[in-house]
Coordinates of C-alpha atoms in Angstrom, one line a residue:
X418 CA 4.6 39.2 38.1
X419 CA 3.6 37.4 34.9
X420 CA 3.6 33.6 34.2
X421 CA 5.9 32.6 31.4
X422 CA 3.0 31.9 29.2
X423 CA 4.5 33.5 25.9
X424 CA 7.8 31.6 26.4
X425 CA 5.7 28.4 26.7
X426 CA 3.7 29.3 23.6
X427 CA 7.0 30.1 21.9
X428 CA 8.9 26.8 22.9
X429 CA 5.6 24.6 21.8
X430 CA 5.1 26.6 18.5
X431 CA 8.9 25.6 17.5
X432 CA 8.6 22.5 18.9
X433 CA 5.7 21.7 16.5
X434 CA 7.5 23.7 13.3
X435 CA 4.9 26.4 13.0
X436 CA 6.0 29.9 12.4
X437 CA 5.1 32.8 14.0
X438 CA 3.3 34.2 11.1
X439 CA 1.0 31.0 10.6
X440 CA 0.0 30.8 14.3
X441 CA -0.9 34.3 14.3
X442 CA -2.9 34.1 11.1
X443 CA -4.4 30.9 12.7
X444 CA -5.7 32.7 15.8
X445 CA -6.7 35.8 14.0
X446 CA -4.0 38.4 15.7
X447 CA -1.2 40.0 13.9
X448 CA 2.2 38.5 13.9
X449 CA 3.6 41.5 15.9
X450 CA 1.2 41.0 18.8
X451 CA 1.9 37.4 19.0
X452 CA 5.4 38.4 19.1
X453 CA 4.8 40.7 22.0
X454 CA 3.0 37.9 23.6
X455 CA 5.9 35.5 23.2
X456 CA 8.2 38.0 24.6
X457 CA 6.0 38.0 27.7
X458 CA 5.4 41.8 26.9
X459 CA 1.6 41.5 26.5
X460 CA -1.1 39.7 28.7
X461 CA -3.2 36.9 27.1
X462 CA -6.3 35.2 28.4
X463 CA -9.7 34.2 27.5
X464 CA -10.7 33.0 24.1
X465 CA -7.5 34.0 22.6
X466 CA -5.2 31.7 24.8
X467 CA -7.9 29.0 24.4
X468 CA -7.4 29.6 20.3
X469 CA -3.6 29.5 20.7
X470 CA -4.0 26.3 23.0
X471 CA -6.2 24.6 20.4
X472 CA -3.7 25.6 17.8
X473 CA -0.4 24.4 19.5
X474 CA -3.0 21.0 20.3
X475 CA -2.1 21.5 24.0
X476 CA -4.0 21.5 27.4
X477 CA -5.1 25.2 28.1
X478 CA -3.9 24.5 31.9
X479 CA -0.4 23.8 30.5
X480 CA 0.0 27.3 28.9
X481 CA -1.9 29.2 32.1
X482 CA 0.8 27.7 33.9
X483 CA -0.6 28.6 37.4
X484 CA 1.7 26.1 39.4
X485 CA 4.5 27.5 37.2
X486 CA 3.7 31.0 38.3
X487 CA 3.7 29.9 42.1
X488 CA 7.0 28.4 41.6
X489 CA 8.2 31.3 39.9
X490 CA 7.3 33.4 42.8
X491 CA 9.3 31.3 45.2
X492 CA 12.1 31.6 43.0
X493 CA 12.2 35.3 43.4
X494 CA 11.7 35.1 47.1
X495 CA 15.0 32.8 47.0
X496 CA 16.9 35.1 45.1
X497 CA 15.8 38.2 47.4
X498 CA 17.4 36.3 50.5
X499 CA 20.5 38.0 51.3
X500 CA 22.4 34.8 51.0
X501 CA 21.6 34.8 47.2
X502 CA 21.6 38.6 46.7
X503 CA 25.0 38.4 45.1
X504 CA 23.9 36.2 42.2
X505 CA 22.5 38.8 40.1
X506 CA 19.2 36.5 39.8
X507 CA 16.1 38.0 39.6
X508 CA 12.4 37.9 37.9
X509 CA 13.5 37.5 34.3
X510 CA 15.8 34.8 35.4
X511 CA 13.2 33.1 37.5
X512 CA 10.8 33.2 34.6
X513 CA 13.6 31.8 31.9
X514 CA 14.3 29.1 34.6
X515 CA 10.5 28.2 35.3
X516 CA 10.2 27.6 31.5
X517 CA 13.1 26.1 30.3
X518 CA 14.4 23.9 33.3
X519 CA 11.2 23.4 35.7
X520 CA 12.9 20.4 37.4
X521 CA 15.9 22.5 38.6
X522 CA 13.6 25.2 39.6
X523 CA 11.5 22.7 41.5
X524 CA 14.9 21.8 43.3
X525 CA 15.7 25.3 43.9
X526 CA 12.7 25.9 45.6
X527 CA 12.6 22.9 47.7
X528 CA 16.1 23.7 48.9
X529 CA 15.2 27.1 49.8
X530 CA 12.3 26.1 51.9
X531 CA 14.5 23.6 53.7
X532 CA 16.9 26.3 54.2
X533 CA 14.4 28.9 55.2
X534 CA 12.9 26.0 57.9
X535 CA 16.3 25.6 59.3
X536 CA 17.3 29.3 59.5
X537 CA 14.2 30.3 61.4
X538 CA 14.5 27.3 63.6
X539 CA 18.1 28.5 64.4
X540 CA 17.4 32.0 64.8
X541 CA 14.3 31.2 67.3
X542 CA 16.4 29.2 69.7
X543 CA 19.4 32.1 69.4
X544 CA 16.8 34.7 70.4
X545 CA 15.6 32.6 72.9
X546 CA 19.4 32.1 74.7
X547 CA 20.1 35.9 73.9
X548 CA 17.2 37.9 75.1
X549 CA 14.2 35.9 76.7
X550 CA 14.0 36.7 80.5
X551 CA 11.9 34.1 81.5
X552 CA 14.6 31.5 80.1
X553 CA 17.2 33.5 82.3
X554 CA 14.9 33.1 85.4
X555 CA 14.4 29.2 84.4
X556 CA 18.0 28.5 84.0
X557 CA 18.6 30.5 87.4
X558 CA 16.0 28.3 89.2
X559 CA 17.8 25.1 87.8
X560 CA 20.9 26.1 89.0
X561 CA 19.5 27.1 92.3
X562 CA 18.0 23.9 92.5
X563 CA 20.9 22.0 91.6
X564 CA 23.0 23.8 94.3
X565 CA 20.1 22.7 97.1
X566 CA 19.9 19.2 95.9
X567 CA 24.0 18.9 95.9
X568 CA 24.4 20.5 99.2
X569 CA 21.6 18.3 100.9
X570 CA 23.3 15.1 99.3
X571 CA 26.8 16.2 100.7
X572 CA 25.3 16.6 104.0
X573 CA 24.1 13.1 103.8
X574 CA 27.0 11.8 102.7
X575 CA 29.6 13.2 104.8
X576 CA 27.7 13.4 108.1
X577 CA 27.4 10.1 109.6
X578 CA 25.9 10.8 113.1
X579 CA 22.7 12.7 111.9
X580 CA 19.6 11.2 113.5
X581 CA 16.9 9.5 111.7
X582 CA 14.7 12.6 111.7
X583 CA 17.2 14.6 110.4
X584 CA 18.3 12.3 107.8
X585 CA 14.7 12.2 106.6
X586 CA 14.3 15.7 106.9
X587 CA 17.3 16.2 104.2
X588 CA 15.9 13.3 102.0
X589 CA 12.7 15.2 101.9
X590 CA 14.3 18.4 101.0
X591 CA 16.1 16.6 98.1
X592 CA 12.9 14.9 96.9
X593 CA 10.9 18.8 97.1
X594 CA 14.0 20.1 95.0
X595 CA 14.3 17.4 92.4
X596 CA 10.4 17.6 91.7
X597 CA 10.8 21.3 91.5
X598 CA 13.8 20.9 89.2
X599 CA 11.6 18.6 87.0
X600 CA 8.7 20.9 86.6
X601 CA 11.2 23.7 85.8
X602 CA 13.0 21.6 83.1
X603 CA 9.6 20.8 81.4
X604 CA 8.9 24.5 81.2
X605 CA 12.3 25.2 80.1
X606 CA 11.7 22.6 77.4
X607 CA 8.4 23.6 76.4
X608 CA 9.9 27.5 75.8
X609 CA 11.9 25.8 73.0
X610 CA 9.2 23.9 71.7
X611 CA 7.0 27.1 71.6
X612 CA 9.7 28.9 69.8
X613 CA 10.1 26.2 67.4
X614 CA 6.4 25.5 66.8
X615 CA 5.5 28.6 65.3
X616 CA 8.5 28.0 62.8
X617 CA 7.0 24.3 62.2
X618 CA 3.5 25.7 61.7
X619 CA 4.7 28.0 58.7
X620 CA 6.2 25.2 56.9
X621 CA 2.9 23.1 58.0
X622 CA 0.7 26.0 56.3
X623 CA 2.9 25.8 53.3
X624 CA 2.2 22.2 52.6
X625 CA -1.6 22.7 53.2
X626 CA -1.4 25.8 50.6
X627 CA 0.4 23.3 48.3
X628 CA -2.2 20.7 48.6
X629 CA -4.8 23.2 48.1
X630 CA -3.1 25.1 45.2
X631 CA -2.6 21.6 43.5
X632 CA -6.2 20.8 43.3
X633 CA -7.0 24.6 42.3
X634 CA -9.1 24.9 45.5
X635 CA -11.7 22.5 43.9
X636 CA -12.0 19.1 45.5
X637 CA -15.0 17.1 43.3
X638 CA -15.2 14.4 45.9
X639 CA -16.3 16.8 48.5
X640 CA -18.4 18.6 46.2
X641 CA -20.3 15.0 45.5
X642 CA -20.3 14.5 48.9
X643 CA -22.1 18.0 49.7
X644 CA -24.7 17.4 46.9
X645 CA -25.8 14.0 48.8
X646 CA -25.6 15.4 52.2
X647 CA -27.5 18.8 51.1
X648 CA -30.1 16.2 49.7
X649 CA -30.3 14.3 53.1
X650 CA -30.8 17.7 55.0
X651 CA -33.4 18.8 52.8
X652 CA -35.6 15.9 53.3
X653 CA -36.0 17.7 57.1
X654 CA -37.3 21.1 55.4
X655 CA -36.3 24.0 53.3
X656 CA -32.5 24.5 54.0
X657 CA -32.2 26.7 57.3
X658 CA -30.8 27.0 60.6
X659 CA -33.8 25.1 62.0
X660 CA -33.8 22.5 59.6
X661 CA -30.0 21.8 60.4
X662 CA -31.0 21.4 63.9
X663 CA -33.7 19.2 63.2
X664 CA -31.5 17.0 61.3
X665 CA -28.9 16.7 63.8
X666 CA -31.4 16.1 66.7
X667 CA -33.5 13.4 64.1
X668 CA -30.4 11.4 62.8
X669 CA -27.8 11.9 65.3
X670 CA -29.2 12.6 68.7
X671 CA -27.5 15.9 69.0
X672 CA -29.0 18.9 70.6
X673 CA -27.8 22.5 70.0
X674 CA -27.5 24.5 73.0
X675 CA -26.6 28.7 73.4
X676 CA -25.3 30.3 76.6
X677 CA -23.7 33.2 77.7
X678 CA -20.4 31.2 78.4
X679 CA -19.6 27.6 77.1
X680 CA -19.4 24.9 79.6
X681 CA -16.2 24.7 81.2
X682 CA -14.7 21.4 79.4
X683 CA -15.1 23.3 76.1
X684 CA -13.8 26.4 77.1
X685 CA -11.1 27.9 75.1
X686 CA -9.6 31.7 74.7
X687 CA -11.8 33.2 72.2
X688 CA -14.0 30.2 71.1
X689 CA -17.6 31.1 70.5
X690 CA -18.6 27.4 69.9
X691 CA -17.7 23.8 70.3
X692 CA -19.0 20.1 70.5
X693 CA -19.3 18.1 73.4
X694 CA -19.1 14.6 72.2
X695 CA -20.0 13.0 75.5
X696 CA -22.7 14.8 75.8
X697 CA -23.9 14.9 72.5
X698 CA -24.6 19.0 72.6
X699 CA -23.3 21.6 70.1
X700 CA -22.7 24.6 72.2
X701 CA -23.0 28.4 70.8
X702 CA -22.4 31.3 72.7
X703 CA -25.5 33.7 72.7
X704 CA -24.0 36.5 70.5
X705 CA -22.7 33.9 67.7
X706 CA -24.5 35.2 64.5
X707 CA -26.9 32.9 62.4
X708 CA -24.7 32.8 59.5
X709 CA -21.8 31.1 61.9
X710 CA -24.5 28.9 63.7
X711 CA -25.5 27.6 60.3
X712 CA -22.5 26.9 59.1
X713 CA -21.1 25.3 62.0
X714 CA -24.3 22.7 62.0
X715 CA -23.7 22.0 58.5
X716 CA -20.1 21.2 59.3
X717 CA -20.6 18.7 62.1
X718 CA -23.4 16.9 60.1
X719 CA -20.9 16.5 57.4
X720 CA -18.3 15.5 59.2
X721 CA -20.1 12.8 61.0
X722 CA -20.8 11.5 57.6
X723 CA -18.1 12.1 55.5
X724 CA -14.9 11.4 57.7
X725 CA -13.7 8.9 55.3
X726 CA -13.6 11.2 52.1
X727 CA -12.1 13.9 54.2
X728 CA -9.2 11.5 55.5
X729 CA -8.7 9.8 52.1
X730 CA -7.8 13.6 50.7
X731 CA -5.7 14.5 53.8
X732 CA -3.6 11.5 53.5
X733 CA -2.3 12.9 50.0
X734 CA 1.5 12.8 49.2
X735 CA 1.8 16.5 49.7
X736 CA 1.1 16.3 53.4
X737 CA 4.1 15.1 55.0
X738 CA 3.1 15.4 58.9
X739 CA 0.3 14.3 61.0
X740 CA 0.0 18.2 62.0
X741 CA -0.3 18.8 58.2
X742 CA -2.9 16.2 57.7
X743 CA -4.8 17.9 60.7
X744 CA -4.8 21.4 59.5
X745 CA -5.8 20.1 56.1
X746 CA -8.4 18.0 57.6
X747 CA -9.9 21.2 59.0
X748 CA -9.8 23.3 56.0
X749 CA -11.5 20.5 54.0
X750 CA -14.1 20.3 56.7
X751 CA -15.1 23.7 56.0
X752 CA -15.0 23.3 52.3
X753 CA -17.5 20.8 52.8
X754 CA -19.5 22.7 54.9
X755 CA -19.4 25.8 52.5
X756 CA -20.3 23.3 49.5
X757 CA -23.4 22.3 51.6
X758 CA -24.7 25.5 52.5
X759 CA -23.7 27.1 49.1
X760 CA -24.6 24.2 46.5
X761 CA -22.4 24.6 43.5
X762 CA -25.0 24.8 40.5
X763 CA -27.2 27.2 42.3
X764 CA -24.7 29.3 44.0
X765 CA -22.9 30.1 40.7
X766 CA -25.9 30.8 39.1
X767 CA -27.0 33.5 41.8
X768 CA -23.2 35.0 41.7
X769 CA -23.7 35.5 37.8
X770 CA -27.0 36.9 38.3
X771 CA -25.9 39.4 41.1
X772 CA -22.6 40.0 39.4
X773 CA -20.5 38.7 42.1
X774 CA -21.9 41.2 44.6
X775 CA -20.9 39.7 47.7
X776 CA -23.3 41.5 50.0
X777 CA -26.3 40.8 47.9
X778 CA -25.4 37.1 48.1
X779 CA -24.6 37.2 51.8
X780 CA -28.2 38.3 52.4
X781 CA -29.6 35.7 49.8
X782 CA -27.9 32.9 51.9
X783 CA -27.9 34.1 55.2
X784 CA -24.2 34.3 55.1
X785 CA -21.3 36.2 56.0
X786 CA -19.1 38.4 53.6
X787 CA -16.3 35.9 54.4
X788 CA -18.2 32.7 53.8
X789 CA -19.3 34.1 50.5
X790 CA -15.9 35.2 49.7
X791 CA -14.7 31.6 50.4
X792 CA -17.1 30.1 48.2
X793 CA -16.4 32.2 45.5
X794 CA -12.9 31.3 45.4
X795 CA -13.8 27.4 44.9
X796 CA -15.8 28.0 41.8
X797 CA -13.2 26.1 39.6
X798 CA -15.1 23.2 38.2
X799 CA -13.7 22.6 34.4
X800 CA -16.8 22.8 32.8
X801 CA -18.3 25.5 34.4
X802 CA -16.1 27.9 36.4
X803 CA -16.9 31.4 38.0
X804 CA -14.4 34.2 37.9
X805 CA -11.1 33.2 39.3
X806 CA -10.9 35.1 42.3
X807 CA -8.0 35.3 44.8
X808 CA -8.4 35.9 48.4
X809 CA -6.6 37.4 51.2
X810 CA -7.5 38.0 54.9
X811 CA -5.4 40.4 57.6
X812 CA -6.0 40.6 61.4
X813 CA -5.8 44.2 62.7
X814 CA -2.2 44.4 62.8
X815 CA -2.1 43.8 59.2
X816 CA -0.5 40.4 59.4
X817 CA -1.9 38.0 56.8
X818 CA -4.0 34.9 58.1
X819 CA -5.7 33.7 55.1
X820 CA -4.7 33.2 51.6
X821 CA -5.3 31.9 48.2
X822 CA -3.8 32.9 45.0
X823 CA -4.7 33.4 41.3
X824 CA -2.9 33.1 38.4
X825 CA -0.6 36.3 37.6
X826 CA -0.7 37.3 41.1
X827 CA 0.8 35.2 43.9
X828 CA -0.4 36.5 47.4
X829 CA 2.0 36.6 50.4
X830 CA 2.1 33.7 52.6
X831 CA 2.8 35.3 55.8
X832 CA 3.9 38.8 57.2
X833 CA 2.3 42.0 55.5
X834 CA 1.5 42.6 52.0
X835 CA 1.8 46.1 50.1
X836 CA 0.4 48.9 52.4
X837 CA -1.4 50.3 49.6
X838 CA -3.7 47.4 48.9
X839 CA -7.3 47.9 49.7
X840 CA -7.0 45.0 52.3
X841 CA -5.6 47.8 54.5
X842 CA -7.3 50.9 53.4
X843 CA -10.6 49.1 54.0
X844 CA -9.8 49.4 57.9
X845 CA -10.4 53.1 57.5
X846 CA -14.0 52.5 56.7
X847 CA -15.3 49.5 58.3
X848 CA -18.4 47.7 56.9
X849 CA -18.0 49.3 53.6
X850 CA -16.5 47.6 50.4
X851 CA -13.4 49.5 49.1
X852 CA -12.7 48.8 45.5
X853 CA -9.2 49.6 43.7
X854 CA -7.6 48.9 40.5
X855 CA -4.3 47.9 41.2
X856 CA -1.0 48.0 38.8
X857 CA 2.1 46.2 39.6
X858 CA 5.2 47.3 38.1
X859 CA 5.4 44.5 35.1
X860 CA 2.0 46.2 34.0
X861 CA -0.3 43.6 35.4
X862 CA -3.6 44.9 36.6
X863 CA -6.3 43.5 39.1
X864 CA -9.3 44.7 40.6
X865 CA -9.4 44.4 44.4
X866 CA -12.3 44.3 46.5
X867 CA -12.3 44.5 50.0
X868 CA -14.2 44.7 53.3
X869 CA -13.6 45.3 57.1
X870 CA -15.7 43.1 59.2
X871 CA -16.2 42.5 63.1
X872 CA -16.8 39.4 64.6
X873 CA -19.6 40.1 67.1
X874 CA -18.4 40.1 70.7
X875 CA -19.8 37.7 73.1
X876 CA -20.3 40.4 76.0
X877 CA -19.1 43.7 77.5
X878 CA -15.8 42.7 78.5
X879 CA -15.0 40.9 74.9
X880 CA -13.3 42.8 72.5
X881 CA -14.7 42.6 69.0
X882 CA -11.6 43.0 66.8
X883 CA -12.3 43.8 63.2
X884 CA -10.4 41.9 60.2
X885 CA -10.1 42.5 56.5
X886 CA -11.3 40.3 53.6
X887 CA -9.8 40.9 50.0
X888 CA -11.1 39.3 46.9
X889 CA -8.8 39.6 43.9
X890 CA -9.5 39.2 40.1
X891 CA -7.3 39.8 37.0
X892 CA -8.8 43.1 35.3
X893 CA -9.8 40.9 32.4
X894 CA -12.8 39.8 34.5
X895 CA -13.4 43.0 36.3
X896 CA -16.2 44.1 34.2
X897 CA -18.6 40.8 35.2
X898 CA -18.3 42.0 38.4
X899 CA -20.8 45.0 40.0
X900 CA -17.5 46.6 41.5
X901 CA -16.4 47.7 38.0
X902 CA -19.3 49.9 37.8
X903 CA -18.5 53.6 37.1
X904 CA -14.8 52.6 36.5
X905 CA -12.8 53.5 33.2
X906 CA -10.8 50.0 33.4
X907 CA -9.3 51.3 30.0
X908 CA -7.7 54.3 31.7
X909 CA -4.4 52.9 33.3
X910 CA -3.5 56.3 34.6
X911 CA -6.2 56.1 37.2
X912 CA -4.6 53.2 38.5
X913 CA -3.0 52.8 42.2
X914 CA 0.7 52.1 41.9
X915 CA 1.3 48.9 44.2
X916 CA 3.8 46.1 44.7
X917 CA 3.7 42.6 46.5
X918 CA 5.4 43.3 49.5
X919 CA 7.8 46.1 50.4
X920 CA 11.1 43.9 50.3
X921 CA 10.1 42.5 46.7
X922 CA 8.7 45.7 45.3
X923 CA 11.1 47.5 42.6
X924 CA 9.4 51.0 43.1
X925 CA 11.9 53.2 44.5
X926 CA 10.0 56.3 44.7
X927 CA 7.3 54.5 46.8
X928 CA 6.5 57.1 49.6
X929 CA 4.7 54.4 51.6
X930 CA 7.7 51.7 51.6
X931 CA 8.0 50.2 55.0
X932 CA 11.3 48.4 54.6
X933 CA 14.2 48.3 52.5
X934 CA 13.8 46.7 48.8
X935 CA 15.7 44.0 47.5
X936 CA 17.7 44.6 43.9
X937 CA 19.6 42.0 42.0
X938 CA 23.2 41.8 43.0
X939 CA 22.5 43.3 46.3
X940 CA 22.5 46.8 44.5
X941 CA 21.4 49.6 47.0
X942 CA 18.3 51.7 46.4
X943 CA 19.2 55.4 45.4
X944 CA 19.2 57.6 48.3
X945 CA 15.9 59.5 47.8
X946 CA 14.1 56.0 47.9
X947 CA 15.7 55.1 51.2
X948 CA 14.4 58.3 52.7
X949 CA 10.7 57.0 52.7
X950 CA 12.0 54.2 54.9
X951 CA 13.2 56.2 57.7
X952 CA 10.3 57.1 60.0
X953 CA 9.4 60.7 60.2
X954 CA 8.5 61.7 63.7
X955 CA 7.0 64.8 62.8
X956 CA 4.4 62.9 61.1

């Protein structure tokens, strides 16, 4: 899905009264090629886009339209919803609306978010009422309790010659039943809260995503704090796990301990580390790898000193709830730790020298594949940027658990991505890097780099589930990476045709389709494409 860069170029050029031929001459391309760019039929980037921006006297960011592309993606999702399927609105309309009436586009996206949240909550409650056996059991317990309380109260009211002992027995029975009713009622309310909390968390994640996207996943205040904190740590010796441990013990009287299991007060399902603030102890389970221990020590050291900076960023206007601010603060804490472990200038220099070889960088910094991938995504300082990468993570069930988009490709927020993406094929060869040149139906091309990794288990009874990490960059930057070696990037015939998700994909002949596609105006897919949706029990 291309952002409306061409339309913005044309609009700005006409506003300045510059002819198409004159602008083409100034930026050293042919008028016909500029015409294709303005019609959004050719991608434009790099130095050419910079020259166009200079001639039009406009900031480069205003033309690349990262925020506009994200908005356009949201509109396409809205238009694909069944409630709007009869509107005959699609990608072209979304692109034009974002380019010509951005305020209206923002309003539509905001209304659709609110509609989606309300609709999801209604569905969650309806599903609970219709199908949840636990809910039925709780309601039955409440009815039984009410009946018992009523029977005891009627006896106390109607029978006057009860002895004191008998009266106390009935009062005790009523007290026990009312206490039981209170407990059951709390469980019932908890079931509804649990049903809606997952929906609320999706909305909270979207707010945090908006904050990250607005900053282009680069936070200069955190980078400055990280530089000062790294210098402070380095005074204790060469940067390492041992040095971090020494810094925590010397400056904060915090000891680091390792054990088979965390202490009971820190035990949570799946947790491999935790900080006991009262005992001033940072605990790790024995099998936590060095990369995680190092990262978490840096995170704790930073949070003890940069809490005001973290709070100030998390208090921004994009975050409207305490839950969103808490989630944002956790993300920002991880960002700060990454900036300490991987200092911007040195890490970017190493990344360029290694041609963005993630495994080589992981070896250089004693880090994990995922930690390196996270840091690569944040190299967005205006005067010295790395390659723009997108990031995605999926669990073994294929559900997306983390994401950060890049211009031209907005990664799905939740659910599942296209089943043909390298993100999923990496699960077939865990531990090996899978590369893929993916081509979308609009002609945009991207290099996908994926690896399935497994977090180390903590014992025989623990299951070590893999997850897949995906880095994405525009094909224009592919040859700057080691992953383009041996690929003919000019041969589009070798590309893997993919889509964003099945529901938003326009490839009607895809044999890997998992659900029906959406078509503008509610049009049905051709019969031959629907055959791919139906499961084949013979396979």
